Coordinates of C-alpha atoms in Angstrom, one line a residue:
Chain A
M43 CA 17.6 41.4 26.0
S44 CA 14.5 40.1 24.3
A45 CA 16.2 38.8 21.5
A46 CA 18.3 36.4 23.4
P47 CA 17.3 32.7 23.3
A48 CA 15.7 31.0 26.3
I49 CA 15.4 27.4 24.9
A50 CA 16.4 25.2 22.0
A51 CA 13.2 23.5 21.0
V52 CA 14.0 20.4 18.7
D53 CA 11.7 18.3 16.7
W54 CA 13.9 15.2 15.9
G55 CA 11.9 12.9 13.3
T56 CA 12.9 9.4 11.6
S57 CA 14.0 11.7 8.3
H58 CA 14.2 15.4 9.6
L59 CA 15.8 17.3 12.5
R60 CA 14.4 20.9 13.0
I61 CA 15.7 23.2 15.8
W62 CA 14.1 26.7 16.7
L63 CA 15.5 29.1 19.2
L64 CA 12.6 30.5 21.4
D65 CA 12.7 33.5 23.9
A66 CA 11.5 33.6 27.6
K67 CA 7.8 33.8 26.1
G68 CA 8.0 31.1 23.4
A69 CA 8.3 33.3 20.4
V70 CA 10.7 32.1 17.8
L71 CA 13.9 33.8 17.5
A72 CA 15.7 31.8 14.7
E73 CA 15.0 28.4 13.1
K74 CA 17.1 25.5 11.4
R75 CA 16.1 22.4 9.3
S76 CA 18.5 19.6 8.4
D77 CA 17.9 16.1 7.0
E78 CA 20.0 14.3 9.8
G79 CA 16.7 12.6 11.1
L80 CA 16.9 9.4 13.2
M81 CA 17.6 6.9 10.2
A82 CA 21.2 8.9 9.0
L83 CA 22.4 9.0 12.6
Q84 CA 24.2 6.4 14.9
R85 CA 23.1 6.6 18.5
S86 CA 26.5 8.8 19.6
E87 CA 26.0 11.1 16.9
F88 CA 22.7 12.9 18.4
P89 CA 24.7 15.1 20.8
V90 CA 27.2 15.9 18.6
V91 CA 24.9 17.0 15.7
L92 CA 22.9 19.0 18.2
D93 CA 25.6 21.1 19.6
R94 CA 27.2 21.7 16.2
H95 CA 24.1 23.2 15.1
L96 CA 23.1 25.1 18.0
R97 CA 27.0 26.3 17.7
S98 CA 26.5 27.4 14.3
M99 CA 23.4 29.3 15.3
G100 CA 25.6 31.3 17.9
V101 CA 24.0 29.7 21.1
A102 CA 25.8 29.6 24.4
D103 CA 26.5 26.0 25.4
T104 CA 24.4 26.8 28.3
L105 CA 21.3 26.8 26.6
P106 CA 19.2 23.8 27.5
A107 CA 17.4 21.8 24.9
I108 CA 13.9 20.1 25.0
V109 CA 13.5 17.5 22.3
C110 CA 10.4 15.5 21.1
G111 CA 10.0 12.7 18.2
M112 CA 12.1 9.6 17.4
A113 CA 15.0 10.9 18.9
G114 CA 13.3 9.7 22.1
S115 CA 13.0 6.1 20.5
R116 CA 14.7 3.0 21.1
Q117 CA 16.8 3.3 18.2
G118 CA 17.4 7.0 18.9
W119 CA 19.5 9.0 21.4
I120 CA 18.2 7.8 24.6
E121 CA 14.9 5.8 24.8
A122 CA 12.0 7.7 26.8
P123 CA 9.7 5.0 27.2
Y124 CA 6.2 5.1 26.3
L125 CA 3.6 6.6 28.4
T126 CA 0.4 4.4 28.3
A127 CA -2.8 5.9 27.0
P128 CA -5.0 7.6 28.5
A129 CA -2.4 9.8 29.4
A130 CA -2.8 13.5 30.6
L131 CA -0.6 15.8 28.5
T132 CA 1.1 17.5 31.4
D133 CA 2.2 14.3 32.8
V134 CA 3.7 13.6 29.2
L135 CA 5.6 16.8 29.3
D136 CA 6.7 16.2 32.9
R137 CA 8.1 13.0 32.1
A138 CA 10.4 14.1 29.7
V139 CA 14.0 12.3 30.3
I140 CA 17.4 13.3 30.6
A141 CA 19.7 12.7 27.7
T142 CA 23.4 12.8 28.2
G143 CA 26.5 13.2 26.2
S144 CA 25.6 17.0 25.0
V145 CA 27.7 20.1 26.6
R146 CA 24.0 21.2 27.6
E147 CA 21.1 20.1 29.7
V148 CA 18.6 17.8 27.2
R149 CA 15.3 16.6 27.7
I150 CA 13.3 14.1 25.5
V151 CA 9.5 14.1 25.6
P152 CA 7.9 10.5 25.6
G153 CA 5.7 9.1 23.2
I154 CA 2.4 7.5 24.1
A155 CA 1.5 3.8 23.7
Q156 CA -2.0 2.4 23.5
R157 CA -1.8 -0.7 24.9
L158 CA -5.2 -2.4 23.7
P159 CA -5.0 -5.5 22.1
E160 CA -8.1 -4.9 19.7
A161 CA -6.4 -1.4 19.0
P162 CA -2.4 -1.3 19.6
D163 CA -0.9 2.1 18.5
V164 CA 1.9 4.3 19.4
I165 CA 2.4 8.1 19.2
R166 CA 5.9 9.7 19.2
G167 CA 6.3 13.7 18.6
E168 CA 2.5 14.4 18.0
E169 CA 1.8 14.3 21.5
T170 CA 4.1 17.5 21.8
Q171 CA 1.7 19.3 19.0
L172 CA -1.1 18.4 21.0
A173 CA 0.3 19.9 24.4
G174 CA 0.9 22.8 22.2
L175 CA -2.8 23.5 21.3
G176 CA -3.3 24.7 24.8
D177 CA -6.7 26.2 25.5
L178 CA -7.9 24.8 22.4
I179 CA -8.3 21.2 24.1
G180 CA -7.9 22.2 27.6
K181 CA -11.6 21.5 28.4
G182 CA -14.2 19.0 26.9
R183 CA -13.7 16.5 24.4
H184 CA -12.1 17.3 21.1
L185 CA -11.0 15.3 17.9
V186 CA -7.9 16.2 16.5
C187 CA -6.5 15.1 12.7
M188 CA -2.7 15.1 12.5
P189 CA -1.8 14.3 8.7
G190 CA 1.7 13.2 7.7
T191 CA 3.8 10.1 6.9
H192 CA 1.7 8.1 9.4
C193 CA -1.7 10.2 10.0
K194 CA -2.8 10.2 13.8
W195 CA -6.1 10.8 14.8
V196 CA -6.7 11.5 18.4
E197 CA -9.4 11.9 20.9
V198 CA -8.5 14.4 23.6
E199 CA -10.8 14.7 26.7
D200 CA -10.0 17.7 29.5
G201 CA -6.4 17.8 28.6
T202 CA -5.9 13.8 28.5
I203 CA -5.4 11.6 25.4
A204 CA -8.0 9.4 25.7
R205 CA -7.5 7.2 22.3
F206 CA -5.9 7.4 18.8
G207 CA -5.4 5.7 15.8
T208 CA -2.8 5.7 12.9
W209 CA -3.5 5.6 9.1
M210 CA -0.5 4.8 7.1
T211 CA -1.8 7.5 4.4
G212 CA 1.6 9.3 3.9
E213 CA 3.6 6.3 3.4
L214 CA 1.3 4.8 1.2
F215 CA 1.4 7.4 -1.0
S216 CA 5.0 7.4 -1.1
V217 CA 5.6 3.6 -1.7
L218 CA 2.8 3.0 -4.0
S219 CA 4.0 5.9 -6.2
T220 CA 7.6 5.1 -6.5
Q221 CA 7.7 1.1 -5.7
S222 CA 4.1 -0.2 -7.2
I223 CA 3.0 -0.8 -10.6
L224 CA 1.5 2.6 -10.0
R225 CA 4.8 4.3 -10.8
H226 CA 4.5 4.1 -14.4
A227 CA 1.2 6.1 -14.2
V228 CA 2.0 8.8 -11.4
A229 CA 4.1 11.9 -11.1
A230 CA 6.9 12.0 -8.9
V231 CA 5.9 12.5 -5.3
D232 CA 7.4 16.0 -5.3
A233 CA 5.5 17.4 -8.3
G234 CA 2.8 18.4 -5.6
V235 CA -1.0 17.7 -5.4
T236 CA -2.9 20.8 -5.2
L237 CA -6.6 21.7 -4.9
D238 CA -6.8 23.0 -8.0
N239 CA -6.6 19.6 -9.8
R240 CA -10.2 18.2 -10.0
Y241 CA -9.1 14.7 -9.9
F242 CA -8.1 15.3 -6.2
R243 CA -11.8 16.1 -5.4
D244 CA -13.3 13.6 -7.7
W245 CA -11.3 10.6 -6.1
L246 CA -11.6 11.9 -2.6
I247 CA -15.6 12.0 -2.9
Q248 CA -15.6 8.5 -4.6
A249 CA -13.4 7.1 -1.4
L250 CA -15.6 8.9 0.9
S251 CA -18.4 7.0 -0.3
A252 CA -16.7 3.6 -0.6
P253 CA -13.5 3.3 1.5
A254 CA -13.5 -0.4 1.4
D255 CA -12.8 -0.6 -2.5
M256 CA -9.4 1.3 -2.1
T257 CA -7.2 -1.4 -3.5
A258 CA -9.4 -2.1 -6.4
Q259 CA -9.5 1.7 -7.0
L260 CA -5.7 1.9 -6.9
F261 CA -5.6 -0.2 -10.0
Q262 CA -8.4 1.8 -11.8
I263 CA -5.8 4.7 -11.6
R264 CA -3.1 2.3 -13.8
A265 CA -6.2 1.4 -15.9
S266 CA -7.1 4.9 -16.3
A267 CA -3.4 5.8 -17.4
L268 CA -3.6 2.9 -19.8
L269 CA -7.1 3.3 -21.3
F270 CA -8.0 7.0 -21.0
E271 CA -4.4 8.5 -20.8
M272 CA -5.0 10.2 -17.5
S273 CA -1.6 12.3 -17.1
P274 CA 1.1 11.5 -14.4
K275 CA 0.0 14.6 -12.8
D276 CA -3.6 13.9 -12.8
A277 CA -3.0 10.2 -11.5
S278 CA -1.1 11.6 -8.7
A279 CA -3.9 13.7 -7.7
A280 CA -6.2 10.9 -8.2
L281 CA -3.9 8.7 -5.8
S282 CA -4.0 11.3 -3.1
G283 CA -7.5 12.0 -3.2
L284 CA -8.3 8.0 -3.2
L285 CA -5.9 7.7 -0.1
V286 CA -7.1 10.8 2.0
G287 CA -10.7 10.3 1.3
T288 CA -10.2 6.4 2.6
E289 CA -8.4 7.9 5.5
I290 CA -11.2 10.5 6.3
A291 CA -14.2 8.2 5.9
S292 CA -12.8 5.4 8.0
A293 CA -11.1 8.0 11.1
A294 CA -14.4 9.9 10.9
A295 CA -16.6 6.7 11.4
K296 CA -14.4 5.7 14.1
F297 CA -14.0 8.5 16.2
G298 CA -16.0 11.4 14.1
R299 CA -19.7 10.3 15.1
G300 CA -22.1 13.1 15.7
R301 CA -19.3 15.7 16.0
S302 CA -18.8 18.4 13.3
E303 CA -15.8 20.3 14.4
I304 CA -12.4 18.7 14.0
I305 CA -9.2 20.3 14.9
L306 CA -6.7 19.9 11.9
V307 CA -3.0 20.1 12.8
A308 CA -1.0 20.5 9.5
S309 CA 0.9 22.9 7.3
G310 CA 1.2 23.4 3.8
R311 CA -0.1 21.7 1.1
L312 CA -1.7 18.9 3.5
Q313 CA -3.3 21.5 5.2
S314 CA -5.4 22.7 2.4
L315 CA -5.9 19.0 1.2
Y316 CA -7.3 17.7 4.4
A317 CA -9.2 20.7 4.9
E318 CA -11.0 19.7 1.6
G319 CA -11.2 16.4 2.5
L320 CA -12.7 17.2 5.8
K321 CA -15.2 19.6 4.5
A322 CA -16.4 17.5 1.8
A323 CA -17.1 14.7 4.4
G324 CA -19.4 17.1 6.3
H325 CA -17.0 18.4 9.3
T326 CA -15.9 21.6 10.3
P327 CA -12.0 21.7 10.1
K328 CA -10.4 24.2 12.5
S329 CA -6.8 24.6 11.6
V330 CA -3.8 24.9 13.7
D331 CA -0.4 25.2 12.2
A332 CA 1.7 22.2 12.7
D333 CA 5.1 23.6 13.4
R334 CA 3.4 26.5 15.7
A335 CA 2.0 23.7 17.6
V336 CA 5.2 21.8 18.0
C337 CA 6.9 24.9 19.3
A338 CA 4.4 25.7 21.4
G339 CA 4.3 22.1 23.2
L340 CA 8.1 22.2 23.3
F341 CA 8.4 25.7 25.1
E342 CA 5.5 24.1 27.5
A343 CA 7.6 21.2 28.4
A344 CA 10.8 23.4 28.7
R345 CA 8.8 25.8 31.0
R346 CA 8.3 22.6 33.2
H347 CA 11.7 21.6 33.6
W348 CA 13.8 24.9 33.7
P349 CA 13.2 28.4 35.0
L350 CA 13.5 29.7 31.5
Q351 CA 15.1 33.2 31.4
H352 CA 17.1 35.1 28.7
G353 CA 20.3 33.5 28.1
V354 CA 23.1 35.5 26.8
P355 CA 24.6 34.7 23.2
A356 CA 27.6 33.0 22.9
Chain B
M238 CA 3.2 -41.6 -31.0
S239 CA 1.0 -40.1 -28.3
A240 CA 4.0 -38.9 -26.5
A241 CA 4.9 -36.3 -29.2
P242 CA 4.0 -32.6 -28.5
A243 CA 1.2 -30.9 -30.8
I244 CA 1.6 -27.6 -29.5
A245 CA 3.9 -25.6 -27.2
A246 CA 1.6 -23.3 -24.7
V247 CA 3.3 -20.7 -23.3
D248 CA 2.2 -18.2 -20.2
W249 CA 4.4 -15.3 -20.6
G250 CA 4.0 -12.8 -17.5
T251 CA 5.9 -9.8 -16.0
S252 CA 8.4 -11.7 -14.1
H253 CA 8.0 -15.4 -15.3
L254 CA 8.0 -17.4 -18.4
R255 CA 6.3 -21.1 -18.3
I256 CA 6.2 -23.5 -21.2
W257 CA 4.3 -26.8 -21.5
L258 CA 4.3 -29.1 -24.4
L259 CA 0.9 -30.4 -24.7
D260 CA -0.3 -33.5 -26.7
A261 CA -3.1 -33.7 -29.4
K262 CA -5.5 -34.0 -26.7
G263 CA -4.0 -31.5 -24.3
A264 CA -2.1 -33.2 -21.9
V265 CA 0.8 -32.0 -20.5
L266 CA 4.1 -33.8 -21.7
A267 CA 6.5 -31.5 -20.2
E268 CA 6.9 -28.1 -18.7
K269 CA 9.6 -25.5 -18.4
R270 CA 9.9 -22.4 -15.9
S271 CA 12.4 -19.2 -16.2
D272 CA 12.2 -15.9 -15.0
E273 CA 13.0 -14.5 -18.3
G274 CA 9.6 -12.3 -17.7
L275 CA 8.6 -9.3 -19.7
M276 CA 10.6 -7.0 -17.4
A277 CA 14.1 -9.1 -18.2
L278 CA 13.8 -8.7 -22.0
Q279 CA 14.4 -6.5 -24.9
R280 CA 11.6 -6.7 -27.5
S281 CA 13.7 -8.8 -30.2
E282 CA 14.6 -10.9 -27.6
F283 CA 11.2 -12.9 -27.3
P284 CA 11.3 -14.9 -29.9
V285 CA 15.2 -15.9 -29.2
V286 CA 14.1 -17.0 -25.8
L287 CA 11.4 -19.0 -26.7
D288 CA 13.0 -21.0 -29.5
R289 CA 16.2 -21.4 -27.3
H290 CA 13.9 -23.0 -24.5
L291 CA 12.0 -25.3 -27.0
R292 CA 15.1 -26.6 -28.5
S293 CA 16.5 -27.2 -25.2
M294 CA 13.2 -29.3 -24.7
G295 CA 14.0 -31.4 -28.0
V296 CA 11.2 -29.5 -29.7
A297 CA 10.9 -29.3 -33.7
D298 CA 11.0 -25.9 -35.3
T299 CA 8.0 -26.5 -36.7
L300 CA 5.9 -26.9 -33.9
P301 CA 3.5 -24.0 -33.3
A302 CA 3.4 -22.0 -30.2
I303 CA 0.5 -20.2 -28.4
V304 CA 1.0 -17.4 -26.0
C305 CA -0.8 -15.5 -23.3
G306 CA 0.2 -12.9 -20.9
M307 CA 2.2 -9.7 -20.9
A308 CA 4.5 -10.8 -23.8
G309 CA 1.4 -9.4 -25.7
S310 CA 1.2 -5.8 -24.3
R311 CA 2.8 -2.9 -25.7
Q312 CA 6.2 -3.3 -24.1
G313 CA 6.2 -7.0 -25.1
W314 CA 6.9 -9.1 -27.9
I315 CA 3.9 -7.6 -30.1
E316 CA 1.0 -6.0 -29.0
A317 CA -2.1 -8.0 -28.9
P318 CA -4.7 -5.0 -28.5
Y319 CA -7.4 -5.2 -25.9
L320 CA -10.6 -6.7 -27.1
T321 CA -13.4 -4.4 -25.2
A322 CA -15.6 -6.1 -22.5
P323 CA -18.4 -7.2 -22.7
A324 CA -16.2 -10.1 -24.6
A325 CA -16.8 -13.6 -25.9
L326 CA -14.2 -15.9 -24.4
T327 CA -14.3 -17.5 -28.2
D328 CA -13.7 -14.0 -29.7
V329 CA -10.7 -13.4 -27.5
L330 CA -9.0 -16.9 -28.6
D331 CA -9.9 -16.5 -32.3
R332 CA -8.4 -13.0 -32.2
A333 CA -5.1 -14.0 -31.1
V334 CA -2.3 -12.3 -33.0
I335 CA 0.5 -13.6 -35.1
A336 CA 4.0 -12.7 -33.6
T337 CA 6.9 -12.9 -36.4
G338 CA 10.5 -13.4 -35.5
S339 CA 10.6 -17.0 -34.3
V340 CA 11.7 -19.9 -36.5
R341 CA 8.0 -21.5 -35.6
E342 CA 4.6 -20.0 -36.0
V343 CA 3.6 -18.1 -32.9
R344 CA 0.3 -16.4 -31.9
I345 CA -0.5 -14.4 -28.9
V346 CA -3.9 -14.2 -27.1
P347 CA -4.9 -10.3 -26.5
G348 CA -6.2 -9.2 -23.1
I349 CA -9.5 -7.5 -22.3
A350 CA -10.2 -3.9 -21.4
Q351 CA -13.0 -2.4 -19.5
R352 CA -13.5 0.9 -21.3
L353 CA -16.1 2.2 -18.4
P354 CA -15.1 5.6 -17.2
E355 CA -16.4 4.5 -13.7
A356 CA -14.4 1.4 -13.8
P357 CA -11.5 1.2 -16.0
D358 CA -9.6 -1.9 -15.9
V359 CA -7.6 -4.2 -17.7
I360 CA -7.0 -8.1 -17.8
R361 CA -4.2 -9.8 -20.0
G362 CA -3.5 -13.8 -19.1
E363 CA -6.7 -14.1 -17.0
E364 CA -8.3 -14.4 -20.2
T365 CA -6.9 -17.3 -21.3
Q366 CA -7.6 -19.2 -17.7
L367 CA -11.2 -18.4 -17.9
A368 CA -11.3 -19.9 -21.5
G369 CA -9.7 -22.9 -19.9
L370 CA -12.6 -23.3 -17.6
G371 CA -14.5 -24.8 -20.2
D372 CA -18.1 -26.2 -19.4
L373 CA -17.9 -24.8 -15.9
I374 CA -18.8 -21.2 -16.8
G375 CA -20.1 -22.0 -20.4
K376 CA -23.5 -21.5 -19.3
G377 CA -25.3 -19.1 -16.9
R378 CA -23.7 -16.4 -14.6
H379 CA -20.5 -17.0 -12.7
L380 CA -18.4 -15.4 -10.5
V381 CA -14.6 -16.3 -10.6
C382 CA -12.1 -15.1 -8.3
M383 CA -8.3 -15.0 -9.4
P384 CA -5.9 -14.2 -6.9
G385 CA -2.2 -13.1 -7.8
T386 CA -0.2 -9.9 -7.8
H387 CA -3.2 -8.0 -9.2
C388 CA -6.3 -10.3 -8.4
K389 CA -8.8 -10.2 -10.7
W390 CA -12.7 -10.8 -9.6
V391 CA -14.4 -11.6 -13.1
E392 CA -18.1 -11.9 -13.8
V393 CA -19.0 -14.4 -16.6
E394 CA -22.3 -14.8 -18.5
D395 CA -22.8 -17.4 -20.8
G396 CA -19.1 -17.6 -21.8
T397 CA -18.7 -13.6 -22.1
I398 CA -16.8 -11.6 -19.6
A399 CA -19.1 -9.2 -18.6
R400 CA -17.4 -7.1 -15.9
F401 CA -14.4 -7.6 -13.9
G402 CA -12.4 -5.6 -11.1
T403 CA -8.7 -5.7 -9.9
W404 CA -7.4 -5.7 -6.5
M405 CA -3.7 -4.9 -6.0
T406 CA -3.5 -7.5 -2.7
G407 CA -0.6 -9.2 -3.9
E408 CA 1.6 -6.2 -4.7
L409 CA 0.5 -4.6 -1.7
F410 CA 1.7 -7.3 0.3
S411 CA 5.2 -7.4 -1.5
V412 CA 5.3 -3.7 -1.4
L413 CA 4.5 -3.0 2.1
S414 CA 6.6 -6.0 3.4
T415 CA 9.6 -4.8 1.9
Q416 CA 9.4 -1.0 1.4
S417 CA 7.3 0.5 4.0
I418 CA 7.7 0.5 8.0
L419 CA 6.2 -2.8 8.3
R420 CA 9.2 -4.3 7.2
H421 CA 10.7 -4.0 10.7
A422 CA 7.8 -6.1 11.7
V423 CA 7.0 -8.4 9.1
A424 CA 9.1 -11.3 7.9
A425 CA 10.5 -11.9 4.5
V426 CA 7.7 -12.5 1.8
D427 CA 9.1 -16.0 1.0
A428 CA 8.7 -17.0 4.6
G429 CA 5.2 -18.1 3.4
V430 CA 2.0 -17.7 5.0
T431 CA 0.0 -20.9 6.0
L432 CA -3.4 -21.7 7.3
D433 CA -2.1 -22.9 10.5
N434 CA -1.0 -19.7 11.6
R435 CA -4.2 -18.2 13.7
Y436 CA -3.0 -14.5 13.0
F437 CA -4.0 -15.1 9.2
R438 CA -7.4 -15.9 10.0
D439 CA -7.7 -13.5 13.0
W440 CA -6.9 -10.5 11.0
L441 CA -8.9 -11.8 8.2
I442 CA -12.1 -11.9 10.1
Q443 CA -11.7 -8.4 11.4
A444 CA -11.0 -7.3 7.8
L445 CA -13.8 -9.0 6.6
S446 CA -16.0 -6.8 9.3
A447 CA -14.2 -3.5 8.7
P448 CA -12.5 -3.4 5.3
A449 CA -12.7 0.5 5.1
D450 CA -10.4 0.5 8.2
M451 CA -7.0 -1.5 6.4
T452 CA -5.0 1.5 6.1
A453 CA -5.3 2.2 10.2
Q454 CA -5.2 -1.8 10.6
L455 CA -1.6 -1.8 8.8
F456 CA 0.0 0.2 11.3
Q457 CA -1.4 -2.1 14.0
I458 CA 1.0 -4.9 12.8
R459 CA 3.7 -2.4 13.5
A460 CA 2.4 -1.5 16.7
S461 CA 1.5 -5.2 17.8
A462 CA 5.2 -5.9 17.0
L463 CA 6.6 -2.8 19.2
L464 CA 4.0 -3.3 22.3
F465 CA 3.2 -7.3 22.3
E466 CA 6.0 -8.6 20.5
M467 CA 4.0 -10.0 17.7
S468 CA 6.8 -12.3 15.8
P469 CA 7.7 -11.3 12.3
K470 CA 6.3 -14.7 10.9
D471 CA 2.8 -13.7 12.8
A472 CA 3.1 -10.4 11.4
S473 CA 3.5 -11.6 8.2
A474 CA 0.3 -14.1 8.3
A475 CA -1.6 -10.8 9.8
L476 CA -0.8 -8.9 6.8
S477 CA -1.7 -11.4 4.4
G478 CA -5.0 -11.9 6.4
L479 CA -5.6 -8.5 6.5
L480 CA -5.2 -7.9 2.8
V481 CA -7.1 -11.1 1.6
G482 CA -10.1 -10.1 3.9
T483 CA -10.2 -6.5 2.7
E484 CA -10.3 -7.8 -1.1
I485 CA -12.9 -10.4 -0.2
A486 CA -15.1 -7.9 1.5
S487 CA -14.9 -5.4 -1.0
A488 CA -15.0 -7.5 -4.1
A489 CA -18.3 -9.7 -2.7
A490 CA -20.0 -6.8 -1.9
K491 CA -19.4 -5.6 -5.5
F492 CA -19.9 -8.9 -7.3
G493 CA -21.1 -11.6 -4.9
R494 CA -24.5 -10.2 -3.7
G495 CA -26.9 -13.2 -3.3
R496 CA -24.4 -15.8 -4.9
S497 CA -23.0 -18.3 -2.9
E498 CA -20.7 -20.4 -5.0
I499 CA -17.3 -18.5 -6.2
I500 CA -15.0 -20.3 -8.9
L501 CA -11.7 -19.7 -7.3
V502 CA -8.9 -20.3 -10.0
A503 CA -5.5 -20.7 -7.8
S504 CA -2.5 -22.8 -7.1
G505 CA -0.6 -23.9 -3.8
R506 CA -0.9 -21.5 -0.8
L507 CA -2.9 -18.8 -2.4
Q508 CA -5.6 -21.4 -3.0
S509 CA -5.7 -22.3 0.4
L510 CA -5.6 -18.8 1.8
Y511 CA -8.3 -17.8 -0.3
A512 CA -10.5 -20.8 -0.1
E513 CA -10.4 -20.2 3.8
G514 CA -11.0 -16.6 3.0
L515 CA -14.1 -17.1 0.8
K516 CA -15.6 -19.7 3.5
A517 CA -14.9 -17.2 6.2
A518 CA -17.2 -14.7 4.2
G519 CA -19.9 -17.0 3.8
H520 CA -19.2 -18.3 0.5
T521 CA -18.6 -21.6 -1.5
P522 CA -15.4 -21.6 -3.1
K523 CA -15.0 -24.2 -6.0
S524 CA -11.5 -24.6 -6.8
V525 CA -9.6 -24.9 -10.1
D526 CA -6.0 -25.2 -10.3
A527 CA -4.6 -22.0 -12.1
D528 CA -1.9 -24.1 -14.1
R529 CA -4.4 -26.4 -15.3
A530 CA -6.8 -23.7 -16.6
V531 CA -4.1 -21.8 -18.4
C532 CA -3.0 -24.8 -20.2
A533 CA -6.5 -25.9 -21.1
G534 CA -7.2 -22.1 -22.5
L535 CA -4.1 -22.2 -24.1
F536 CA -4.8 -25.7 -25.8
E537 CA -8.5 -24.1 -26.7
A538 CA -6.8 -21.3 -28.5
A539 CA -4.3 -23.5 -30.5
R540 CA -6.9 -25.5 -31.4
R541 CA -8.7 -22.7 -33.1
H542 CA -6.1 -21.8 -34.9
W543 CA -4.1 -24.8 -36.0
P544 CA -5.2 -28.5 -37.0
L545 CA -3.3 -30.2 -34.2
Q546 CA -1.5 -33.3 -34.8
H547 CA 1.2 -35.1 -33.0
G548 CA 4.5 -33.6 -34.5
V549 CA 8.0 -35.4 -34.6
P550 CA 10.7 -34.8 -31.9
A551 CA 13.5 -32.8 -33.1

């Protein structure tokens, strides 16, 4: 039966858990999302939560599960120790560690550490998305931009993660718009910044040309609300444009020299905002959906650990 | 009696209230601090709180009070509307508005607004410190650096505030070290960063040379804790150095071109950290104590509104 799942693919992050059931060719049969992320769980709860969700999806206890993300961190289900960069993506997938406590076989993909004193950094979850890009990054040198709470820019060379950096853009947006004096000026985070707000582009362009001035520009958002009655929605778009522009200017200067094409792994609004930002900075973004990428990476990892075949629904 | 107060000088900010009793020559006779700042008070409480403190200091109800800071904002005691920059410091002092409700005469010094669409900004409190610098900035062009929650850099020309900018350095330090993922790496804010911690200087130097990379450097503090076991105290010093260095690089590029001397108005640890930062950036800081400056500015304002004479203790 082609509709029977062959693997449960799990992206288990800090604040969210997402489960996909994939068939033997990697196609998505079903999906489930929950906010039972790392922060909401005790160590012993990970296998319980996973098995409960999979049973509610009608899945047999024999179906294996492949996991990526913060569930593999020291505070997670079990630590899947970092591989050190440079690291081949196939090695990363092969090193998925066994997690015990579930009724089923479970493996967790490790993260990657860049152990350079001048540029220490870590990745956990994005390595699986990168592995899911397949032929797109199999040969040659590529630059990949992966927006999110902690945005990753990764240089991949012949299927190996060569070096990377992290820009705290998403977290800055969230913390500044809710915890700083900007909360008086900026609309609630979930208001949602969109491209049709011209303030996004105006502040983006400004930041691209003067990324070193970000902490001064921040206060100008507050002052614009005080002196020029900038609306909360416009202020939110300005803050987003300022932070995204600052990130792209900094990251492109570090990694993007002489490179026009940048692979953008993102979904939804983030995808459109970053595509606009990359274009404004003179790059050519090539977009890949982030969910598709992580599913493909998890499937590839599973394929390397289990002889995937169509299971039997419970 | 030379020990009798001639004026109550009040710096009333967002989170703190400070009262000094000054004699007829501006010398400090007594001081009181409280955390009854703007955020802790309803509008009607301002006169009550002021009169209570002054009575507890043994002051007659006839002693006038001069106030600067957020007490003059729209959310404060009474709004002392912004003057528009460029603004002469003497005009600012002369425009102190009458605040009612107290048993005594009270005036509040207004803030200054920079109503430029390309650089909107506001100041409230620092204008009084600037007025307190007296002859130091009376003639010629001067650049003044005023660290704090919202750091102000002000260009003063022949006693007139010509232009200024605000860097949110202090608030970023506070918000990031308590509300972001960096809270896992960084020691509590009140641990206190000092110059003898080499991480302050190392991260400062790095930021001075690459201020556009601040949001990426932030995450490297987290990664240094994970990969190289950077201690919370060192991480706190690194965060401080990173933010101060980013500010100085950005502000000096905007205001400091071809200028070596910069007047630094600060107290305590902030004074030493910024002096180090300015020197590392090739400038010559000339330090003025921030408390002395605000007292002198408030005294000068009072002198312009009342015939100051020695009062009689209650």
